[in-house]
Coordinates of C-alpha atoms in Angstrom, one line a residue:
M1 CA 10.3 -2.1 182.9
A2 CA 9.1 -0.4 180.0
S3 CA 11.5 0.8 177.6
H4 CA 12.0 4.6 177.3
N5 CA 10.8 4.4 174.0
T6 CA 7.7 2.7 174.3
P7 CA 4.3 4.3 174.6
E8 CA 2.4 4.0 178.4
F9 CA 0.9 0.8 177.1
T10 CA 2.3 -2.5 176.0
I11 CA 0.6 -5.4 174.3
L12 CA 1.7 -9.2 176.0
H13 CA 0.1 -12.1 175.1
D14 CA 0.2 -14.7 177.9
S15 CA 2.6 -17.1 176.1
P16 CA 4.4 -20.2 176.7
T17 CA 7.6 -20.1 178.4
D18 CA 9.1 -23.6 177.4
D19 CA 12.1 -24.2 175.6
P20 CA 10.6 -24.5 171.9
G21 CA 13.1 -27.4 171.0
V22 CA 14.7 -27.9 167.7
P23 CA 13.2 -28.7 164.3
C24 CA 11.7 -32.1 164.0
P25 CA 14.0 -34.4 162.0
A26 CA 10.9 -35.4 159.5
S27 CA 8.1 -33.2 158.6
T28 CA 5.3 -33.0 156.3
A29 CA 5.4 -32.6 152.9
S30 CA 4.7 -29.1 151.6
F31 CA 3.4 -28.5 148.3
W32 CA 5.8 -25.6 148.0
H33 CA 8.7 -28.2 148.1
S34 CA 7.5 -30.5 145.2
E35 CA 10.0 -28.7 142.8
P36 CA 13.0 -28.8 144.6
S37 CA 16.5 -27.4 143.5
A38 CA 18.5 -29.7 142.8
F39 CA 21.6 -27.7 143.5
L40 CA 20.3 -26.9 147.1
H41 CA 18.6 -30.1 148.2
S42 CA 20.4 -31.4 151.0
H43 CA 23.3 -29.3 149.8
R44 CA 26.9 -28.5 151.4
T45 CA 29.2 -26.5 150.0
T46 CA 31.9 -28.3 151.4
P47 CA 32.3 -31.9 152.7
T48 CA 33.1 -30.6 156.1
L49 CA 32.6 -27.8 158.3
P50 CA 35.2 -24.9 158.2
A51 CA 37.1 -24.5 161.5
A52 CA 36.6 -20.8 161.6
V53 CA 34.5 -18.2 159.5
K54 CA 33.7 -14.5 159.8
T55 CA 30.3 -14.7 160.3
V56 CA 27.5 -17.5 160.7
I57 CA 23.9 -16.9 159.8
I58 CA 21.5 -20.2 161.3
G59 CA 18.7 -20.5 159.2
S60 CA 17.9 -20.9 155.5
G61 CA 14.4 -19.2 155.4
I62 CA 13.6 -15.8 154.3
A63 CA 14.9 -14.2 157.3
G64 CA 18.2 -15.6 156.5
S65 CA 18.7 -16.0 153.1
M66 CA 17.7 -11.9 152.9
T67 CA 20.0 -11.2 155.6
F68 CA 22.8 -12.8 153.7
H69 CA 22.0 -10.8 150.5
H70 CA 21.7 -7.2 152.3
L71 CA 25.3 -8.0 154.4
H72 CA 26.5 -8.6 151.0
N73 CA 25.3 -5.7 149.4
T74 CA 26.0 -3.8 152.6
L75 CA 29.4 -4.9 153.9
T76 CA 33.0 -4.8 152.1
Q77 CA 34.2 -8.0 151.1
Y78 CA 36.7 -7.8 154.3
Q79 CA 34.0 -7.2 157.0
L80 CA 31.5 -9.9 155.5
G81 CA 34.5 -12.0 155.3
P82 CA 34.0 -16.1 154.7
T83 CA 30.2 -16.7 155.5
L84 CA 28.5 -20.0 156.7
M85 CA 24.7 -20.9 156.8
L86 CA 23.6 -23.4 158.9
E87 CA 20.3 -25.2 158.5
A88 CA 18.8 -28.1 161.2
R89 CA 16.8 -29.8 158.1
N90 CA 16.8 -29.4 154.4
T91 CA 17.3 -26.0 152.9
C92 CA 14.0 -23.5 153.4
Y93 CA 12.1 -26.5 155.2
G94 CA 11.2 -24.2 157.8
A95 CA 7.9 -21.6 157.9
T96 CA 9.2 -20.1 154.7
G97 CA 8.6 -23.2 152.9
R98 CA 5.3 -24.1 154.4
N99 CA 3.7 -20.7 154.5
G100 CA 0.5 -19.0 152.4
G101 CA 2.2 -18.0 149.6
H102 CA 1.1 -14.1 150.3
C103 CA 3.2 -11.3 150.5
R104 CA 0.8 -8.8 152.0
P105 CA 1.1 -5.5 153.7
S106 CA -1.7 -4.2 155.2
P107 CA -2.7 -0.3 155.1
Y108 CA -4.9 -0.5 158.1
Q109 CA -3.3 -3.4 159.9
N110 CA -6.1 -6.0 159.3
G111 CA -8.6 -4.0 161.5
F112 CA -5.9 -3.7 164.4
F113 CA -4.9 0.0 163.7
E114 CA -6.4 1.7 166.6
E115 CA -5.3 -1.1 169.0
Y116 CA -1.7 -0.9 167.9
C117 CA -2.0 3.2 168.1
A118 CA -3.0 2.7 171.6
A119 CA -0.3 0.2 172.5
W120 CA 2.6 1.9 170.3
G121 CA 1.5 5.2 169.0
P122 CA -0.1 6.3 166.1
S123 CA 3.7 7.5 164.8
E124 CA 5.2 3.9 165.6
T125 CA 1.9 2.2 164.2
L126 CA 2.3 4.3 160.8
T127 CA 5.6 3.5 160.4
R128 CA 5.2 -0.1 160.7
I129 CA 2.6 -0.1 157.9
R130 CA 5.1 2.0 155.8
F131 CA 7.5 -0.6 156.7
E132 CA 5.4 -3.3 155.2
L133 CA 4.5 -1.4 152.0
L134 CA 8.6 -0.9 151.6
N135 CA 8.9 -4.5 152.1
L136 CA 6.4 -5.4 149.2
Q137 CA 8.5 -2.9 146.9
L138 CA 11.8 -4.7 147.9
V139 CA 10.8 -8.3 147.0
R140 CA 9.2 -6.7 144.0
E141 CA 12.7 -5.3 143.2
Y142 CA 14.6 -8.3 143.7
V143 CA 12.3 -10.7 141.6
R144 CA 12.5 -7.8 138.5
R145 CA 16.5 -7.5 139.1
Y146 CA 17.3 -10.9 139.0
Q147 CA 14.2 -12.4 136.9
V148 CA 13.1 -14.8 140.0
D149 CA 10.7 -17.4 138.4
C150 CA 8.6 -17.6 141.6
E151 CA 5.1 -16.9 140.2
F152 CA 5.1 -13.3 141.9
V153 CA 2.2 -11.8 140.6
E154 CA 0.9 -8.2 142.2
I155 CA -2.6 -8.8 142.7
P156 CA -5.2 -7.1 144.7
T157 CA -6.5 -8.7 147.8
A158 CA -9.3 -8.5 149.9
D159 CA -10.3 -8.9 153.7
V160 CA -13.8 -10.1 153.4
Y161 CA -16.0 -10.3 156.8
Y162 CA -18.6 -12.7 157.0
E163 CA -20.4 -11.0 160.3
K164 CA -21.3 -7.6 160.9
P165 CA -19.4 -6.7 164.0
A166 CA -16.0 -7.6 162.8
L167 CA -16.9 -5.7 159.3
E168 CA -17.8 -2.5 161.5
I169 CA -14.4 -2.7 163.7
A170 CA -12.8 -2.6 160.1
R171 CA -14.5 0.4 159.0
K172 CA -14.0 2.0 162.5
N173 CA -10.0 1.4 162.0
L174 CA -10.0 2.9 157.9
A175 CA -11.5 5.8 159.6
A176 CA -8.7 6.1 162.1
V177 CA -6.5 5.4 159.2
H178 CA -7.4 8.5 157.7
K179 CA -7.7 10.6 160.3
F180 CA -3.5 10.2 160.8
A181 CA -2.7 9.4 157.1
P182 CA -5.1 10.1 154.4
E183 CA -2.7 8.9 151.8
I184 CA -2.4 5.7 153.6
A185 CA -6.1 4.8 154.1
R186 CA -6.7 5.8 150.3
K187 CA -4.6 2.6 149.4
C188 CA -7.7 0.8 150.9
R189 CA -11.4 0.6 149.5
L190 CA -14.2 -0.3 151.5
V191 CA -17.1 -2.7 149.8
T192 CA -20.1 -3.4 151.9
D193 CA -23.6 -5.0 151.2
E194 CA -25.4 -2.0 152.2
A195 CA -25.9 -0.8 148.5
E196 CA -26.3 -2.7 145.4
E197 CA -22.9 -1.7 143.9
G198 CA -21.3 -3.2 146.8
R199 CA -23.3 -6.8 146.9
R200 CA -22.8 -7.0 143.0
E201 CA -18.8 -6.6 143.7
L202 CA -19.0 -9.0 146.9
R203 CA -20.9 -11.3 144.7
D204 CA -19.4 -11.2 141.2
V205 CA -15.8 -9.6 141.8
L206 CA -14.9 -11.2 144.9
R207 CA -17.1 -14.5 144.2
T208 CA -18.2 -14.1 148.0
P209 CA -22.1 -13.6 147.9
T210 CA -22.6 -14.1 151.5
A211 CA -20.1 -11.8 152.9
K212 CA -21.0 -8.5 154.7
G213 CA -18.2 -6.8 153.5
A214 CA -14.5 -6.2 152.7
V215 CA -11.4 -4.3 152.5
V216 CA -9.7 -4.1 149.4
F217 CA -6.0 -3.2 148.8
E218 CA -2.8 -4.2 146.7
A219 CA -0.5 -7.2 147.4
A220 CA 1.0 -10.0 145.8
K221 CA 1.0 -13.9 146.0
L222 CA 4.1 -15.8 145.1
W223 CA 5.8 -19.7 145.6
P224 CA 8.1 -18.5 148.5
Y225 CA 10.5 -21.4 148.2
K226 CA 11.5 -20.5 144.7
L227 CA 12.1 -17.1 145.7
V228 CA 14.9 -18.4 148.6
E229 CA 15.7 -20.9 145.9
A230 CA 16.5 -18.1 143.8
I231 CA 18.6 -15.8 146.9
L232 CA 20.7 -18.7 148.0
E233 CA 21.7 -20.5 144.7
R234 CA 23.0 -17.0 143.6
A235 CA 24.8 -16.5 147.2
V236 CA 26.2 -20.1 147.3
K237 CA 27.5 -19.9 143.1
E238 CA 28.5 -16.4 142.8
Q239 CA 29.1 -14.5 146.4
G240 CA 31.0 -17.3 148.6
L241 CA 28.3 -18.7 150.7
N242 CA 29.1 -21.8 152.3
L243 CA 25.4 -23.6 152.7
Q244 CA 25.3 -26.6 155.4
T245 CA 22.2 -28.3 155.3
E246 CA 21.4 -31.1 157.9
T247 CA 23.4 -29.5 160.7
L248 CA 21.7 -29.0 163.7
V249 CA 23.1 -25.9 166.2
E250 CA 23.7 -27.6 169.3
A251 CA 25.4 -24.6 171.8
I252 CA 27.0 -21.6 171.5
R253 CA 29.2 -20.1 173.4
R254 CA 31.8 -17.1 173.8
K255 CA 35.2 -17.6 173.4
R256 CA 37.2 -14.9 174.2
N257 CA 36.4 -12.5 171.4
R258 CA 34.7 -14.9 169.2
W259 CA 31.8 -17.4 169.4
E260 CA 32.0 -20.9 169.4
V261 CA 29.0 -22.7 167.4
Q262 CA 29.0 -26.3 168.5
T263 CA 27.1 -28.4 165.6
S264 CA 25.6 -32.0 165.1
R265 CA 28.9 -32.0 162.5
G266 CA 31.6 -30.5 164.6
T267 CA 32.4 -26.7 165.9
V268 CA 33.1 -23.6 164.3
L269 CA 34.5 -20.6 165.5
A270 CA 32.9 -17.3 164.4
E271 CA 33.3 -13.4 165.0
R272 CA 29.4 -12.9 164.4
V273 CA 26.5 -15.2 164.7
I274 CA 23.1 -14.2 163.3
V275 CA 20.2 -16.3 164.5
A276 CA 17.5 -16.5 162.1
A277 CA 16.1 -19.6 163.6
N278 CA 12.4 -17.8 164.3
A279 CA 10.2 -20.0 166.3
H280 CA 13.4 -22.0 167.5
T281 CA 15.0 -19.1 168.6
G282 CA 14.6 -19.6 172.8
H283 CA 15.9 -23.0 172.1
I284 CA 19.5 -21.3 171.1
L285 CA 18.8 -18.0 172.9
P286 CA 16.8 -18.9 175.9
Q287 CA 16.7 -15.0 177.1
F288 CA 13.6 -15.2 174.4
R289 CA 11.8 -18.1 175.7
G290 CA 8.5 -16.7 176.4
W291 CA 9.0 -13.7 174.1
I292 CA 9.1 -15.4 170.6
Y293 CA 7.2 -19.0 170.9
P294 CA 5.8 -21.4 168.5
V295 CA 2.6 -21.7 166.7
R296 CA 1.8 -24.0 164.4
G297 CA -0.2 -23.4 161.0
Q298 CA -1.7 -25.8 159.0
M299 CA -1.9 -25.5 154.7
S300 CA -3.7 -27.6 151.9
A301 CA -3.2 -27.2 148.2
L302 CA -6.9 -28.0 147.3
T303 CA -8.1 -29.1 143.5
P304 CA -10.5 -26.2 142.8
P305 CA -14.2 -26.8 142.2
T306 CA -14.9 -26.9 138.5
T307 CA -15.9 -23.0 138.1
L308 CA -13.2 -21.8 140.1
L309 CA -10.4 -23.8 137.6
T310 CA -12.4 -22.6 134.6
K311 CA -12.5 -18.9 135.9
P312 CA -10.1 -18.4 138.4
L313 CA -10.4 -16.0 141.2
T314 CA -8.7 -12.5 140.7
H315 CA -7.7 -11.7 144.4
T316 CA -6.0 -13.2 147.3
Y317 CA -8.1 -13.6 150.6
I318 CA -8.0 -13.1 154.3
L319 CA -11.2 -14.7 154.9
I320 CA -12.7 -13.6 158.6
R321 CA -15.7 -14.5 160.6
D322 CA -16.2 -13.5 164.2
D323 CA -12.5 -14.0 165.3
R324 CA -9.9 -11.6 163.1
R325 CA -7.0 -13.5 164.9
K326 CA -7.9 -17.0 163.5
S327 CA -9.0 -16.0 160.0
D328 CA -8.3 -18.0 157.1
Y329 CA -5.7 -17.0 154.3
L330 CA -6.3 -17.9 150.6
I331 CA -4.6 -17.5 147.2
Q332 CA -4.9 -19.6 144.0
R333 CA -2.5 -20.8 141.8
P334 CA -1.5 -19.7 138.0
Q335 CA -3.6 -21.8 135.2
P336 CA -3.6 -24.5 134.2
S337 CA -3.1 -26.5 137.9
C338 CA -5.1 -23.4 139.7
Q339 CA -4.8 -25.0 143.5
L340 CA -6.0 -22.9 145.9
M341 CA -3.9 -22.8 148.7
L342 CA -5.9 -22.7 151.5
G343 CA -4.5 -22.6 155.4
G344 CA -5.6 -21.4 158.8
G345 CA -8.3 -23.2 161.0
R346 CA -6.5 -22.6 164.2
Q347 CA -9.8 -22.7 166.1
H348 CA -10.0 -26.3 165.1
E349 CA -6.3 -26.7 166.4
D350 CA -5.0 -28.7 169.6
A351 CA -4.1 -25.6 172.0
E352 CA -5.0 -23.2 169.2
G353 CA -1.8 -24.4 167.5
V354 CA 0.8 -23.3 169.7
L355 CA 2.8 -26.6 169.0
M356 CA 6.2 -27.1 167.9
N357 CA 5.8 -30.0 165.6
D358 CA 5.2 -29.8 161.5
D359 CA 5.7 -33.8 161.7
N360 CA 2.2 -34.4 161.4
I361 CA -1.3 -32.5 160.3
S362 CA -4.6 -32.6 162.4
L363 CA -7.1 -34.1 161.4
N364 CA -9.6 -31.6 162.5
V365 CA -8.2 -29.0 160.7
A366 CA -7.9 -31.0 157.6
K367 CA -11.1 -31.9 157.1
Y368 CA -12.2 -28.4 157.8
L369 CA -10.1 -27.0 155.3
R370 CA -11.1 -29.5 152.5
T371 CA -14.6 -28.2 153.2
A372 CA -14.0 -24.5 153.9
I373 CA -14.2 -23.5 150.0
S374 CA -18.1 -23.7 149.8
G375 CA -18.8 -21.9 152.8
Y376 CA -17.0 -18.6 151.6
F377 CA -17.4 -19.1 148.0
A378 CA -21.2 -20.3 148.1
N379 CA -22.0 -19.9 144.5
E380 CA -19.1 -22.1 143.1
I381 CA -19.9 -25.9 141.7
G382 CA -18.6 -28.8 140.8
Y383 CA -16.7 -30.2 143.7
L384 CA -15.4 -33.4 144.4
S385 CA -18.4 -34.7 146.0
D386 CA -20.8 -33.3 143.2
N387 CA -20.2 -36.3 141.2
V388 CA -18.6 -39.0 142.7
P389 CA -16.0 -40.5 140.3
T390 CA -15.8 -44.3 138.9
K391 CA -12.4 -45.7 137.5
S392 CA -13.2 -44.2 133.6
S393 CA -15.0 -41.1 134.5
P394 CA -13.6 -38.7 137.2
A395 CA -15.2 -35.8 139.1
P396 CA -15.3 -32.5 137.4
G397 CA -12.1 -30.4 138.4
T398 CA -10.1 -33.3 139.3
R399 CA -7.5 -35.3 137.8
K400 CA -6.6 -38.9 137.1
S401 CA -3.1 -39.9 138.4
S402 CA -1.2 -43.1 137.5
D403 CA 0.9 -42.9 140.7
L404 CA -0.2 -45.8 142.6
R405 CA 2.1 -44.7 145.6
E406 CA -0.3 -41.3 145.8
S407 CA -3.5 -43.5 144.6
F408 CA -2.5 -45.8 147.8
I409 CA -1.7 -42.9 150.3
E410 CA -5.1 -41.0 149.4
R411 CA -7.2 -44.5 149.9
F412 CA -5.2 -44.9 153.2
R413 CA -5.8 -41.0 154.2
N414 CA -9.8 -41.9 154.1
L415 CA -9.5 -45.2 156.0
A416 CA -7.2 -43.1 158.4
V417 CA -10.0 -40.1 158.8
S418 CA -12.8 -42.8 159.3
A419 CA -10.6 -44.6 162.0
G420 CA -10.1 -41.5 164.2
H421 CA -6.6 -40.7 163.7
D422 CA -5.7 -37.6 165.8
A423 CA -3.1 -36.4 163.0
W424 CA -2.2 -37.4 159.4
D425 CA 1.5 -37.6 158.1
A426 CA 1.3 -36.2 155.0
A427 CA 4.8 -37.3 153.8
E428 CA 5.1 -40.7 155.0
G429 CA 1.3 -41.4 154.1
A430 CA 0.5 -42.7 157.5
G431 CA -1.8 -41.9 160.4
M432 CA -0.5 -40.8 163.7
Y433 CA -2.4 -41.8 166.6
S434 CA -0.9 -39.7 169.4
Q435 CA -3.1 -41.1 172.5
L436 CA -5.4 -43.3 170.6
A437 CA -2.4 -45.9 169.9
A438 CA -1.8 -46.0 173.6
S439 CA -5.4 -47.2 174.3
Q440 CA -6.4 -50.7 175.2
D441 CA -9.1 -50.7 172.8
F442 CA -7.0 -49.4 169.8
H443 CA -7.5 -52.3 167.7
H444 CA -11.0 -52.7 168.2
R445 CA -11.9 -48.9 167.3
R446 CA -10.0 -49.2 164.1
L447 CA -11.8 -52.1 163.1
S448 CA -15.3 -51.3 164.3
Q449 CA -15.3 -47.9 162.4
P450 CA -16.7 -48.1 158.7
S451 CA -13.8 -47.1 156.2
F452 CA -15.7 -44.5 153.8
T453 CA -14.0 -43.4 150.4
I454 CA -16.9 -41.1 149.5
P455 CA -16.0 -37.2 150.2
L456 CA -18.0 -35.0 152.1
P457 CA -20.3 -32.7 150.8
N458 CA -18.7 -29.8 148.9
E459 CA -15.3 -31.3 150.0
C460 CA -12.1 -30.1 147.9
H461 CA -9.5 -33.1 146.9
A462 CA -6.2 -32.2 148.8
E463 CA -3.5 -32.6 146.6
Y464 CA -1.3 -31.9 149.5
E465 CA -2.0 -31.0 153.2
W466 CA 1.0 -29.9 155.5
S467 CA 1.9 -28.1 158.5
G468 CA 4.9 -25.2 159.5
V469 CA 5.8 -23.6 163.1
M470 CA 5.8 -19.9 162.7
G471 CA 7.5 -17.8 165.2
F472 CA 5.0 -15.3 167.3
S473 CA 6.1 -12.6 169.4
R474 CA 4.6 -11.7 173.0
D475 CA 4.0 -8.0 172.3
E476 CA 3.2 -8.6 168.3
K477 CA 6.5 -7.2 166.9
P478 CA 9.7 -8.8 165.3
F479 CA 13.1 -8.7 167.0
V480 CA 15.9 -7.3 165.0
G481 CA 19.4 -6.4 166.4
R482 CA 21.9 -7.0 168.9
V483 CA 20.9 -9.9 171.0
P484 CA 20.7 -8.5 175.0
A485 CA 23.1 -9.7 177.2
V486 CA 22.1 -11.8 180.3
S487 CA 23.2 -10.6 183.8
S488 CA 23.7 -12.9 186.7
Y489 CA 21.0 -11.6 188.4
H490 CA 18.5 -12.5 185.6
A491 CA 20.1 -15.5 185.1
R492 CA 19.6 -16.9 188.4
R493 CA 16.0 -14.9 188.2
L494 CA 15.0 -16.8 185.3
G495 CA 17.0 -20.0 185.2
I496 CA 18.7 -19.6 181.9
P497 CA 22.7 -19.6 181.3
E498 CA 24.1 -16.0 181.9
M499 CA 25.6 -14.3 179.0
Q500 CA 27.4 -11.3 179.8
D501 CA 29.1 -10.3 176.8
T502 CA 26.9 -10.7 173.4
E503 CA 29.2 -8.5 170.8
G504 CA 28.8 -10.0 167.5
L505 CA 25.7 -11.7 168.4
W506 CA 22.5 -11.1 166.4
V507 CA 18.9 -12.0 166.1
I508 CA 16.2 -11.6 163.4
A509 CA 12.8 -13.4 164.4
G510 CA 9.6 -13.3 165.6
F511 CA 7.3 -12.4 162.5
E512 CA 4.2 -14.0 163.5
G513 CA 3.1 -15.5 160.0
H514 CA 3.6 -11.9 158.3
G515 CA 7.3 -12.5 157.5
M516 CA 6.7 -12.4 153.7
A517 CA 5.9 -8.5 154.3
L518 CA 8.5 -8.0 157.4
T519 CA 11.6 -9.7 156.8
T520 CA 13.2 -8.5 153.8
G521 CA 13.3 -4.8 155.2
S522 CA 14.3 -6.3 158.6
A523 CA 17.1 -7.9 157.1
K524 CA 18.4 -4.9 155.2
K525 CA 18.1 -3.0 158.6
L526 CA 19.9 -5.9 160.2
A527 CA 22.9 -5.2 157.8
E528 CA 23.2 -1.3 158.2
M529 CA 23.0 -2.5 162.1
V530 CA 26.2 -4.9 161.5
K531 CA 27.9 -2.3 159.1
T532 CA 27.9 0.3 161.8
D533 CA 29.0 -1.9 164.6
V534 CA 31.6 -3.0 162.5
E535 CA 32.8 0.4 161.8
G536 CA 32.8 1.3 165.2
G537 CA 29.5 3.4 165.9
R538 CA 26.3 2.5 168.0
W539 CA 24.8 -0.4 166.4
D540 CA 21.1 1.4 167.2
E541 CA 22.0 4.7 166.0
G542 CA 19.2 6.2 163.9
V543 CA 16.9 4.1 165.6
K544 CA 16.7 4.7 169.2
G545 CA 17.3 8.5 168.4
V546 CA 14.4 11.0 168.4
Q547 CA 14.7 11.3 164.6
Q548 CA 12.0 8.9 163.5
E549 CA 13.0 6.7 160.1
W550 CA 11.9 4.0 157.8
F551 CA 12.6 1.0 160.4
P552 CA 10.0 0.8 163.3
R553 CA 11.8 1.4 166.5
G554 CA 9.5 -1.0 168.2
F555 CA 11.2 -3.8 166.6
M556 CA 14.5 -3.1 168.0
S557 CA 15.8 -6.0 170.0
T558 CA 16.4 -4.1 173.6
P559 CA 16.8 -5.6 176.9
E560 CA 13.7 -3.8 178.1
R561 CA 11.5 -5.3 175.6
I562 CA 12.2 -8.9 176.9
G563 CA 12.5 -8.1 180.7
L564 CA 16.5 -7.5 181.2
G565 CA 16.5 -3.9 182.0
D566 CA 18.1 -2.3 184.8
E567 CA 18.0 -4.7 187.9
Q568 CA 16.9 -2.2 190.6
L569 CA 13.7 -1.3 188.2
D570 CA 12.7 -4.8 187.5
D571 CA 9.9 -4.5 189.7
E572 CA 8.4 -2.1 187.8
D573 CA 6.0 -3.3 185.0
P574 CA 4.0 -1.5 182.1
E575 CA 0.8 -1.3 181.7
V576 CA -0.4 -4.3 180.0
I577 CA -3.3 -4.9 177.8
L578 CA -3.8 -8.5 178.2
L579 CA -5.1 -10.6 175.3
D580 CA -6.6 -14.0 174.6
G581 CA -8.8 -13.7 177.5
A582 CA -6.0 -13.8 180.1
D583 CA -7.1 -12.7 183.7
G584 CA -3.5 -12.2 184.9
E585 CA -0.4 -10.8 184.0
P586 CA 1.7 -13.4 182.3
D587 CA 4.7 -14.7 185.1
L588 CA 8.1 -14.8 183.2
D589 CA 9.7 -14.9 186.4
K590 CA 10.6 -18.6 186.9
S591 CA 13.4 -18.2 189.6
N592 CA 16.2 -20.6 189.8
D593 CA 19.0 -20.2 192.3
K594 CA 21.4 -22.5 190.9
V595 CA 24.5 -20.3 189.5
Q596 CA 25.2 -21.4 186.0
E597 CA 29.1 -22.4 186.2
D598 CA 30.0 -21.5 182.6
E599 CA 28.3 -19.3 179.3
W600 CA 27.5 -22.4 177.0
V601 CA 24.1 -22.5 175.8
V602 CA 23.2 -25.7 175.4
V603 CA 20.3 -27.0 172.7
G604 CA 20.2 -30.6 173.0
T605 CA 19.7 -33.2 170.2
Y606 CA 17.2 -34.1 167.8
E607 CA 16.6 -37.6 170.2
E608 CA 16.4 -35.4 173.5
E609 CA 14.1 -33.0 172.0
A610 CA 11.7 -35.2 170.1
G611 CA 11.1 -36.8 173.5
T612 CA 10.7 -33.5 175.4
A613 CA 8.4 -32.4 172.2
K614 CA 6.2 -35.2 172.7
R615 CA 6.1 -35.1 176.7
N616 CA 5.3 -31.5 176.1
K617 CA 2.3 -31.9 173.6
A618 CA -0.9 -30.3 174.7

């Protein structure tokens, strides 16, 4: 049943309903982790876990860290109480530590404004846009107030379109924004190749001479890990946060009027638990399976061609060909290093990236990213392949390295690529043969393939290549608020544990790879919800009401959004816009008549989940 707050349409993707599992114990090496905080790395504030606290936050990325920041600023010291943050791996080793480095609100929703208006209504869609703009302001204010050294730079950004049909959709959406909110539309500027002035800007300013057009507006770029590092160092050193890394949450259970959180290192009792686990939310909270699901992204830190090294880019980019949902994204780091931080290539990924592991990368995507720059920025020169280096003469735009291990890994990577590996483990410098290793002709194929160290034409040298798992939402909106309860009826219907009482259990997740433009404000609102709840009010007060405010009502974590509304109305379905070529309504009704005997939400161990992940890999 559709919520009474939603318009007549609801966007639903045909999303996987499997348990997303726990984070992989090992992961690929992200560039953003190349300068780790000595204080936060493998940090445990206390040698053992406390027996009881007032607040537990699960997850140490931007959502978890900003949630603590806003809770600390919003609640009294007594209301917040002792707070414990649990992280399955190392500090900020999830999606935030692996993203593209953008903080990028979209005033026209990247060309999806009309679609979102049809789904949610113009008022809600405009509230979302204003909310994204507010997030940029909140991040800016935090960085300036606390003088955070995280390479935060406000900079113009461009959605660059290389195909005419996609550009026309963007033009149409800009016109629609102007109709409803001209003050927002004026934040965008359309540039096309239809006049000499536009062609000159595409060629000389944006450096994209083959593009059909672009939409330019203001955004920012940053080193995301260093922002989280600043928040958490301050939280632990000055604000009383107890951070425990490498502590996997295995189960949660309601025990009288508190929550029992079972971890790999012991059990903790808490009055409230906030789940900021993003892609892994459905593992801890089974009612979100199928509503928040994992999508793997892949990133690279590339040595720029000579012309982009000597004259860096002046914008950040979303680079779009025919499919707006599978665009690539780019920022360039400051001088002198100037790495091109390029991500995307999902069309070359298995299952289009609907995966849950970040312990390897796709070689197909890696090859695509290393060679994509020349296609987008056609006039640049000085690539790795333009002048194959000798031992005494490195190619323009590249740097020598005396690190023998790095040299060996790079040579082995070239061998691995030529040998037909399915994936490359960038952290360990080892090829991953997901299917090839099991085949009988494995050794023959490995030895029969030639080994090449000559780079491909117009290929950038990859200094780092890594993957990360994002939490996508089935209806393209994050979930913020109280975790919906699961009645015995819905527990039997869905085959998940019953959870009748969710008082004190909160969620902030499902940011669709757009978290830097959504999480800070979402954390601020969640803190306000918690305070209202603590003081005896309705936690959803002011959001579900008639009065529209700064926080999008559609982001609320309501039972109706995840199919847990009134039982007598379960057969009523909203009119659905199915995306991604789905030819029928997604069926989340996986009935299971076995009644659960308790309220444990058991979420397994690394060993069990590693096996499950391998079996389920597409």
